[in-house]
mmCIF file of the C-alpha atoms, coordinates in Angstrom:
data_MODEL
# 
_entry.id   MODEL 
# 
loop_
_atom_site.group_PDB 
_atom_site.id 
_atom_site.type_symbol 
_atom_site.label_atom_id 
_atom_site.label_alt_id 
_atom_site.label_comp_id 
_atom_site.label_asym_id 
_atom_site.label_entity_id 
_atom_site.label_seq_id 
_atom_site.pdbx_PDB_ins_code 
_atom_site.Cartn_x 
_atom_site.Cartn_y 
_atom_site.Cartn_z 
_atom_site.occupancy 
_atom_site.B_iso_or_equiv 
_atom_site.pdbx_formal_charge 
_atom_site.auth_seq_id 
_atom_site.auth_comp_id 
_atom_site.auth_asym_id 
_atom_site.auth_atom_id 
_atom_site.pdbx_PDB_model_num 
ATOM 1   C CA . UNK A 1 1   ? -11.630 8.972   -11.460 1.00 0.00 ? 1   UNK A CA 1 
ATOM 2   C CA . UNK A 1 2   ? -9.385  10.991  -9.250  1.00 0.00 ? 2   UNK A CA 1 
ATOM 3   C CA . UNK A 1 3   ? -6.712  10.197  -6.704  1.00 0.00 ? 3   UNK A CA 1 
ATOM 4   C CA . UNK A 1 4   ? -9.340  10.613  -4.063  1.00 0.00 ? 4   UNK A CA 1 
ATOM 5   C CA . UNK A 1 5   ? -11.590 8.224   -5.578  1.00 0.00 ? 5   UNK A CA 1 
ATOM 6   C CA . UNK A 1 6   ? -9.201  5.573   -6.133  1.00 0.00 ? 6   UNK A CA 1 
ATOM 7   C CA . UNK A 1 7   ? -7.855  6.034   -2.625  1.00 0.00 ? 7   UNK A CA 1 
ATOM 8   C CA . UNK A 1 8   ? -11.417 5.382   -1.355  1.00 0.00 ? 8   UNK A CA 1 
ATOM 9   C CA . UNK A 1 9   ? -11.316 2.094   -3.044  1.00 0.00 ? 9   UNK A CA 1 
ATOM 10  C CA . UNK A 1 10  ? -7.903  1.307   -1.284  1.00 0.00 ? 10  UNK A CA 1 
ATOM 11  C CA . UNK A 1 11  ? -9.538  2.490   1.970   1.00 0.00 ? 11  UNK A CA 1 
ATOM 12  C CA . UNK A 1 12  ? -12.392 -0.176  1.351   1.00 0.00 ? 12  UNK A CA 1 
ATOM 13  C CA . UNK A 1 13  ? -9.673  -2.761  1.142   1.00 0.00 ? 13  UNK A CA 1 
ATOM 14  C CA . UNK A 1 14  ? -8.139  -1.576  4.358   1.00 0.00 ? 14  UNK A CA 1 
ATOM 15  C CA . UNK A 1 15  ? -11.419 -2.001  6.155   1.00 0.00 ? 15  UNK A CA 1 
ATOM 16  C CA . UNK A 1 16  ? -11.637 -5.683  4.823   1.00 0.00 ? 16  UNK A CA 1 
ATOM 17  C CA . UNK A 1 17  ? -8.207  -5.996  6.752   1.00 0.00 ? 17  UNK A CA 1 
ATOM 18  C CA . UNK A 1 18  ? -9.695  -4.527  9.797   1.00 0.00 ? 18  UNK A CA 1 
ATOM 19  C CA . UNK A 1 19  ? -12.610 -6.837  9.729   1.00 0.00 ? 19  UNK A CA 1 
ATOM 20  C CA . UNK A 1 20  ? -10.401 -9.860  9.901   1.00 0.00 ? 20  UNK A CA 1 
ATOM 21  C CA . UNK A 1 21  ? -8.267  -8.424  12.660  1.00 0.00 ? 21  UNK A CA 1 
ATOM 22  C CA . UNK A 1 22  ? -5.308  -7.493  10.342  1.00 0.00 ? 22  UNK A CA 1 
ATOM 23  C CA . UNK A 1 23  ? -3.537  -4.127  10.373  1.00 0.00 ? 23  UNK A CA 1 
ATOM 24  C CA . UNK A 1 24  ? -5.833  -2.081  8.132   1.00 0.00 ? 24  UNK A CA 1 
ATOM 25  C CA . UNK A 1 25  ? -3.792  -1.332  5.058   1.00 0.00 ? 25  UNK A CA 1 
ATOM 26  C CA . UNK A 1 26  ? -5.359  -1.602  1.478   1.00 0.00 ? 26  UNK A CA 1 
ATOM 27  C CA . UNK A 1 27  ? -3.848  -1.269  -1.743  1.00 0.00 ? 27  UNK A CA 1 
ATOM 28  C CA . UNK A 1 28  ? -5.271  -1.139  -5.540  1.00 0.00 ? 28  UNK A CA 1 
ATOM 29  C CA . UNK A 1 29  ? -3.341  -1.014  -8.858  1.00 0.00 ? 29  UNK A CA 1 
ATOM 30  C CA . UNK A 1 30  ? -4.811  1.186   -11.675 1.00 0.00 ? 30  UNK A CA 1 
ATOM 31  C CA . UNK A 1 31  ? -3.879  0.837   -15.422 1.00 0.00 ? 31  UNK A CA 1 
ATOM 32  C CA . UNK A 1 32  ? -5.665  2.996   -18.045 1.00 0.00 ? 32  UNK A CA 1 
ATOM 33  C CA . UNK A 1 33  ? -8.221  4.121   -15.698 1.00 0.00 ? 33  UNK A CA 1 
ATOM 34  C CA . UNK A 1 34  ? -9.204  0.509   -14.765 1.00 0.00 ? 34  UNK A CA 1 
ATOM 35  C CA . UNK A 1 35  ? -8.564  -0.934  -11.475 1.00 0.00 ? 35  UNK A CA 1 
ATOM 36  C CA . UNK A 1 36  ? -6.631  -4.288  -12.282 1.00 0.00 ? 36  UNK A CA 1 
ATOM 37  C CA . UNK A 1 37  ? -5.719  -5.446  -8.714  1.00 0.00 ? 37  UNK A CA 1 
ATOM 38  C CA . UNK A 1 38  ? -6.882  -4.917  -5.102  1.00 0.00 ? 38  UNK A CA 1 
ATOM 39  C CA . UNK A 1 39  ? -5.571  -6.388  -1.922  1.00 0.00 ? 39  UNK A CA 1 
ATOM 40  C CA . UNK A 1 40  ? -5.479  -5.768  1.929   1.00 0.00 ? 40  UNK A CA 1 
ATOM 41  C CA . UNK A 1 41  ? -3.008  -6.587  4.431   1.00 0.00 ? 41  UNK A CA 1 
ATOM 42  C CA . UNK A 1 42  ? -2.800  -10.376 5.362   1.00 0.00 ? 42  UNK A CA 1 
ATOM 43  C CA . UNK A 1 43  ? 0.338   -10.902 7.272   1.00 0.00 ? 43  UNK A CA 1 
ATOM 44  C CA . UNK A 1 44  ? -1.239  -12.500 10.077  1.00 0.00 ? 44  UNK A CA 1 
ATOM 45  C CA . UNK A 1 45  ? -3.929  -14.601 8.462   1.00 0.00 ? 45  UNK A CA 1 
ATOM 46  C CA . UNK A 1 46  ? -1.492  -15.933 5.676   1.00 0.00 ? 46  UNK A CA 1 
ATOM 47  C CA . UNK A 1 47  ? 1.439   -16.268 8.340   1.00 0.00 ? 47  UNK A CA 1 
ATOM 48  C CA . UNK A 1 48  ? 3.571   -14.668 5.768   1.00 0.00 ? 48  UNK A CA 1 
ATOM 49  C CA . UNK A 1 49  ? 5.754   -11.463 6.526   1.00 0.00 ? 49  UNK A CA 1 
ATOM 50  C CA . UNK A 1 50  ? 5.499   -10.549 2.875   1.00 0.00 ? 50  UNK A CA 1 
ATOM 51  C CA . UNK A 1 51  ? 1.718   -10.333 2.591   1.00 0.00 ? 51  UNK A CA 1 
ATOM 52  C CA . UNK A 1 52  ? 1.460   -6.776  2.736   1.00 0.00 ? 52  UNK A CA 1 
ATOM 53  C CA . UNK A 1 53  ? -1.318  -5.068  0.718   1.00 0.00 ? 53  UNK A CA 1 
ATOM 54  C CA . UNK A 1 54  ? 1.041   -3.651  -1.891  1.00 0.00 ? 54  UNK A CA 1 
ATOM 55  C CA . UNK A 1 55  ? 2.918   -7.021  -2.327  1.00 0.00 ? 55  UNK A CA 1 
ATOM 56  C CA . UNK A 1 56  ? -0.485  -8.861  -2.788  1.00 0.00 ? 56  UNK A CA 1 
ATOM 57  C CA . UNK A 1 57  ? -1.886  -6.312  -5.177  1.00 0.00 ? 57  UNK A CA 1 
ATOM 58  C CA . UNK A 1 58  ? 1.514   -6.378  -7.295  1.00 0.00 ? 58  UNK A CA 1 
ATOM 59  C CA . UNK A 1 59  ? 1.396   -10.090 -7.470  1.00 0.00 ? 59  UNK A CA 1 
ATOM 60  C CA . UNK A 1 60  ? -2.098  -9.858  -8.803  1.00 0.00 ? 60  UNK A CA 1 
ATOM 61  C CA . UNK A 1 61  ? -1.443  -7.274  -11.399 1.00 0.00 ? 61  UNK A CA 1 
ATOM 62  C CA . UNK A 1 62  ? 1.475   -9.234  -12.636 1.00 0.00 ? 62  UNK A CA 1 
ATOM 63  C CA . UNK A 1 63  ? -0.809  -12.237 -13.213 1.00 0.00 ? 63  UNK A CA 1 
ATOM 64  C CA . UNK A 1 64  ? -3.434  -10.211 -14.723 1.00 0.00 ? 64  UNK A CA 1 
ATOM 65  C CA . UNK A 1 65  ? -1.282  -8.466  -17.230 1.00 0.00 ? 65  UNK A CA 1 
ATOM 66  C CA . UNK A 1 66  ? 1.110   -11.774 -17.745 1.00 0.00 ? 66  UNK A CA 1 
ATOM 67  C CA . UNK A 1 67  ? 4.307   -9.783  -16.888 1.00 0.00 ? 67  UNK A CA 1 
ATOM 68  C CA . UNK A 1 68  ? 6.360   -8.494  -14.124 1.00 0.00 ? 68  UNK A CA 1 
ATOM 69  C CA . UNK A 1 69  ? 6.571   -5.116  -15.946 1.00 0.00 ? 69  UNK A CA 1 
ATOM 70  C CA . UNK A 1 70  ? 3.819   -2.756  -14.502 1.00 0.00 ? 70  UNK A CA 1 
ATOM 71  C CA . UNK A 1 71  ? 4.758   0.319   -16.716 1.00 0.00 ? 71  UNK A CA 1 
ATOM 72  C CA . UNK A 1 72  ? 1.907   2.732   -16.816 1.00 0.00 ? 72  UNK A CA 1 
ATOM 73  C CA . UNK A 1 73  ? 0.334   1.426   -13.559 1.00 0.00 ? 73  UNK A CA 1 
ATOM 74  C CA . UNK A 1 74  ? -0.520  3.510   -10.463 1.00 0.00 ? 74  UNK A CA 1 
ATOM 75  C CA . UNK A 1 75  ? -0.427  2.141   -7.040  1.00 0.00 ? 75  UNK A CA 1 
ATOM 76  C CA . UNK A 1 76  ? -2.734  3.326   -4.504  1.00 0.00 ? 76  UNK A CA 1 
ATOM 77  C CA . UNK A 1 77  ? -2.036  2.526   -0.762  1.00 0.00 ? 77  UNK A CA 1 
ATOM 78  C CA . UNK A 1 78  ? -3.557  3.697   2.562   1.00 0.00 ? 78  UNK A CA 1 
ATOM 79  C CA . UNK A 1 79  ? -0.089  3.698   4.224   1.00 0.00 ? 79  UNK A CA 1 
ATOM 80  C CA . UNK A 1 80  ? 3.257   4.632   2.673   1.00 0.00 ? 80  UNK A CA 1 
ATOM 81  C CA . UNK A 1 81  ? 4.764   1.605   1.251   1.00 0.00 ? 81  UNK A CA 1 
ATOM 82  C CA . UNK A 1 82  ? 7.629   0.217   3.350   1.00 0.00 ? 82  UNK A CA 1 
ATOM 83  C CA . UNK A 1 83  ? 11.117  -0.662  2.133   1.00 0.00 ? 83  UNK A CA 1 
ATOM 84  C CA . UNK A 1 84  ? 10.164  -4.278  1.058   1.00 0.00 ? 84  UNK A CA 1 
ATOM 85  C CA . UNK A 1 85  ? 7.174   -3.044  -1.010  1.00 0.00 ? 85  UNK A CA 1 
ATOM 86  C CA . UNK A 1 86  ? 9.300   -0.081  -2.401  1.00 0.00 ? 86  UNK A CA 1 
ATOM 87  C CA . UNK A 1 87  ? 11.751  -2.660  -3.690  1.00 0.00 ? 87  UNK A CA 1 
ATOM 88  C CA . UNK A 1 88  ? 8.810   -4.499  -5.481  1.00 0.00 ? 88  UNK A CA 1 
ATOM 89  C CA . UNK A 1 89  ? 7.425   -1.099  -6.821  1.00 0.00 ? 89  UNK A CA 1 
ATOM 90  C CA . UNK A 1 90  ? 10.665  -0.121  -8.245  1.00 0.00 ? 90  UNK A CA 1 
ATOM 91  C CA . UNK A 1 91  ? 11.569  -3.653  -9.794  1.00 0.00 ? 91  UNK A CA 1 
ATOM 92  C CA . UNK A 1 92  ? 8.116   -3.780  -11.448 1.00 0.00 ? 92  UNK A CA 1 
ATOM 93  C CA . UNK A 1 93  ? 8.464   -0.409  -12.761 1.00 0.00 ? 93  UNK A CA 1 
ATOM 94  C CA . UNK A 1 94  ? 5.197   1.115   -11.383 1.00 0.00 ? 94  UNK A CA 1 
ATOM 95  C CA . UNK A 1 95  ? 4.887   4.514   -12.808 1.00 0.00 ? 95  UNK A CA 1 
ATOM 96  C CA . UNK A 1 96  ? 3.120   6.400   -9.816  1.00 0.00 ? 96  UNK A CA 1 
ATOM 97  C CA . UNK A 1 97  ? 2.550   5.789   -6.233  1.00 0.00 ? 97  UNK A CA 1 
ATOM 98  C CA . UNK A 1 98  ? -0.167  7.530   -4.223  1.00 0.00 ? 98  UNK A CA 1 
ATOM 99  C CA . UNK A 1 99  ? -0.503  7.012   -0.505  1.00 0.00 ? 99  UNK A CA 1 
ATOM 100 C CA . UNK A 1 100 ? -2.514  8.248   2.283   1.00 0.00 ? 100 UNK A CA 1 
ATOM 101 C CA . UNK A 1 101 ? -0.768  7.990   5.663   1.00 0.00 ? 101 UNK A CA 1 
ATOM 102 C CA . UNK A 1 102 ? 3.017   8.470   5.933   1.00 0.00 ? 102 UNK A CA 1 
ATOM 103 C CA . UNK A 1 103 ? 4.817   5.722   7.595   1.00 0.00 ? 103 UNK A CA 1 
ATOM 104 C CA . UNK A 1 104 ? 5.702   6.706   11.428  1.00 0.00 ? 104 UNK A CA 1 
ATOM 105 C CA . UNK A 1 105 ? 7.789   3.712   12.582  1.00 0.00 ? 105 UNK A CA 1 
ATOM 106 C CA . UNK A 1 106 ? 9.634   2.708   9.405   1.00 0.00 ? 106 UNK A CA 1 
ATOM 107 C CA . UNK A 1 107 ? 11.191  4.402   6.563   1.00 0.00 ? 107 UNK A CA 1 
ATOM 108 C CA . UNK A 1 108 ? 8.972   4.152   3.634   1.00 0.00 ? 108 UNK A CA 1 
ATOM 109 C CA . UNK A 1 109 ? 9.317   4.786   -0.213  1.00 0.00 ? 109 UNK A CA 1 
ATOM 110 C CA . UNK A 1 110 ? 9.792   8.681   0.269   1.00 0.00 ? 110 UNK A CA 1 
ATOM 111 C CA . UNK A 1 111 ? 12.941  8.109   2.285   1.00 0.00 ? 111 UNK A CA 1 
ATOM 112 C CA . UNK A 1 112 ? 13.960  4.967   0.270   1.00 0.00 ? 112 UNK A CA 1 
ATOM 113 C CA . UNK A 1 113 ? 13.876  6.782   -2.951  1.00 0.00 ? 113 UNK A CA 1 
ATOM 114 C CA . UNK A 1 114 ? 15.410  9.912   -1.619  1.00 0.00 ? 114 UNK A CA 1 
ATOM 115 C CA . UNK A 1 115 ? 18.482  8.077   -0.066  1.00 0.00 ? 115 UNK A CA 1 
ATOM 116 C CA . UNK A 1 116 ? 19.408  5.534   -2.927  1.00 0.00 ? 116 UNK A CA 1 
ATOM 117 C CA . UNK A 1 117 ? 20.061  5.620   -6.611  1.00 0.00 ? 117 UNK A CA 1 
ATOM 118 C CA . UNK A 1 118 ? 17.915  3.478   -8.748  1.00 0.00 ? 118 UNK A CA 1 
ATOM 119 C CA . UNK A 1 119 ? 17.189  3.139   -12.617 1.00 0.00 ? 119 UNK A CA 1 
ATOM 120 C CA . UNK A 1 120 ? 13.378  3.774   -12.064 1.00 0.00 ? 120 UNK A CA 1 
ATOM 121 C CA . UNK A 1 121 ? 11.823  6.337   -9.932  1.00 0.00 ? 121 UNK A CA 1 
ATOM 122 C CA . UNK A 1 122 ? 8.060   6.321   -9.815  1.00 0.00 ? 122 UNK A CA 1 
ATOM 123 C CA . UNK A 1 123 ? 5.993   9.700   -9.231  1.00 0.00 ? 123 UNK A CA 1 
ATOM 124 C CA . UNK A 1 124 ? 4.829   10.125  -5.574  1.00 0.00 ? 124 UNK A CA 1 
ATOM 125 C CA . UNK A 1 125 ? 1.905   11.643  -4.286  1.00 0.00 ? 125 UNK A CA 1 
ATOM 126 C CA . UNK A 1 126 ? 1.111   11.543  -0.685  1.00 0.00 ? 126 UNK A CA 1 
ATOM 127 C CA . UNK A 1 127 ? -1.507  12.822  1.832   1.00 0.00 ? 127 UNK A CA 1 
ATOM 128 C CA . UNK A 1 128 ? -4.692  11.666  -0.186  1.00 0.00 ? 128 UNK A CA 1 
ATOM 129 C CA . UNK A 1 129 ? -7.201  11.095  2.489   1.00 0.00 ? 129 UNK A CA 1 
ATOM 130 C CA . UNK A 1 130 ? -4.505  11.138  5.014   1.00 0.00 ? 130 UNK A CA 1 
ATOM 131 C CA . UNK A 1 131 ? -6.843  11.949  7.992   1.00 0.00 ? 131 UNK A CA 1 
ATOM 132 C CA . UNK A 1 132 ? -8.971  8.959   7.277   1.00 0.00 ? 132 UNK A CA 1 
ATOM 133 C CA . UNK A 1 133 ? -6.153  6.609   6.580   1.00 0.00 ? 133 UNK A CA 1 
ATOM 134 C CA . UNK A 1 134 ? -4.384  7.700   9.900   1.00 0.00 ? 134 UNK A CA 1 
ATOM 135 C CA . UNK A 1 135 ? -7.581  7.496   11.975  1.00 0.00 ? 135 UNK A CA 1 
ATOM 136 C CA . UNK A 1 136 ? -8.283  3.921   10.717  1.00 0.00 ? 136 UNK A CA 1 
ATOM 137 C CA . UNK A 1 137 ? -4.769  2.746   11.629  1.00 0.00 ? 137 UNK A CA 1 
ATOM 138 C CA . UNK A 1 138 ? -4.721  4.615   14.970  1.00 0.00 ? 138 UNK A CA 1 
ATOM 139 C CA . UNK A 1 139 ? -8.136  3.326   15.940  1.00 0.00 ? 139 UNK A CA 1 
ATOM 140 C CA . UNK A 1 140 ? -7.042  -0.339  15.174  1.00 0.00 ? 140 UNK A CA 1 
ATOM 141 C CA . UNK A 1 141 ? -4.146  -0.125  17.373  1.00 0.00 ? 141 UNK A CA 1 
ATOM 142 C CA . UNK A 1 142 ? -6.134  1.688   20.260  1.00 0.00 ? 142 UNK A CA 1 
ATOM 143 C CA . UNK A 1 143 ? -8.523  -1.293  20.121  1.00 0.00 ? 143 UNK A CA 1 
ATOM 144 C CA . UNK A 1 144 ? -5.748  -3.594  20.333  1.00 0.00 ? 144 UNK A CA 1 
ATOM 145 C CA . UNK A 1 145 ? -4.485  -1.971  23.426  1.00 0.00 ? 145 UNK A CA 1 
ATOM 146 C CA . UNK A 1 146 ? -7.658  -1.774  25.208  1.00 0.00 ? 146 UNK A CA 1 
ATOM 147 C CA . UNK A 1 147 ? -8.221  -5.614  24.859  1.00 0.00 ? 147 UNK A CA 1 
ATOM 148 C CA . UNK A 1 148 ? -5.356  -6.339  27.327  1.00 0.00 ? 148 UNK A CA 1 
# 
């Protein structure tokens, strides 16, 4: 599958978040051309600040592989991973990160990697289905503003 096809799967996870009134962010992790984990944002429903889609997908992938080493894995996220998620990506040694929309309010993985020295640097690809991912998040927040 291509990055676009995998991002479409992450996008479907983001739709699940929207359907339960969470910020619509989705993530999947792929190893050897197989999706091994998928997740969506659940900060509100779990009442857990760490329940970002990327963090939940990383946790699932670690359980599936039986290790915290995610060498050879690619993480797809509909939004640029935040600094917390970036730390987990680096610590778990994920090989590649592909994201759709760039972070607008917070520094994400692109800034984090650029401004710090680490022992592991994943390959980064940005802008995959960017317009769709941006529109989904934008529409979500517009609908929240119109409720009040």
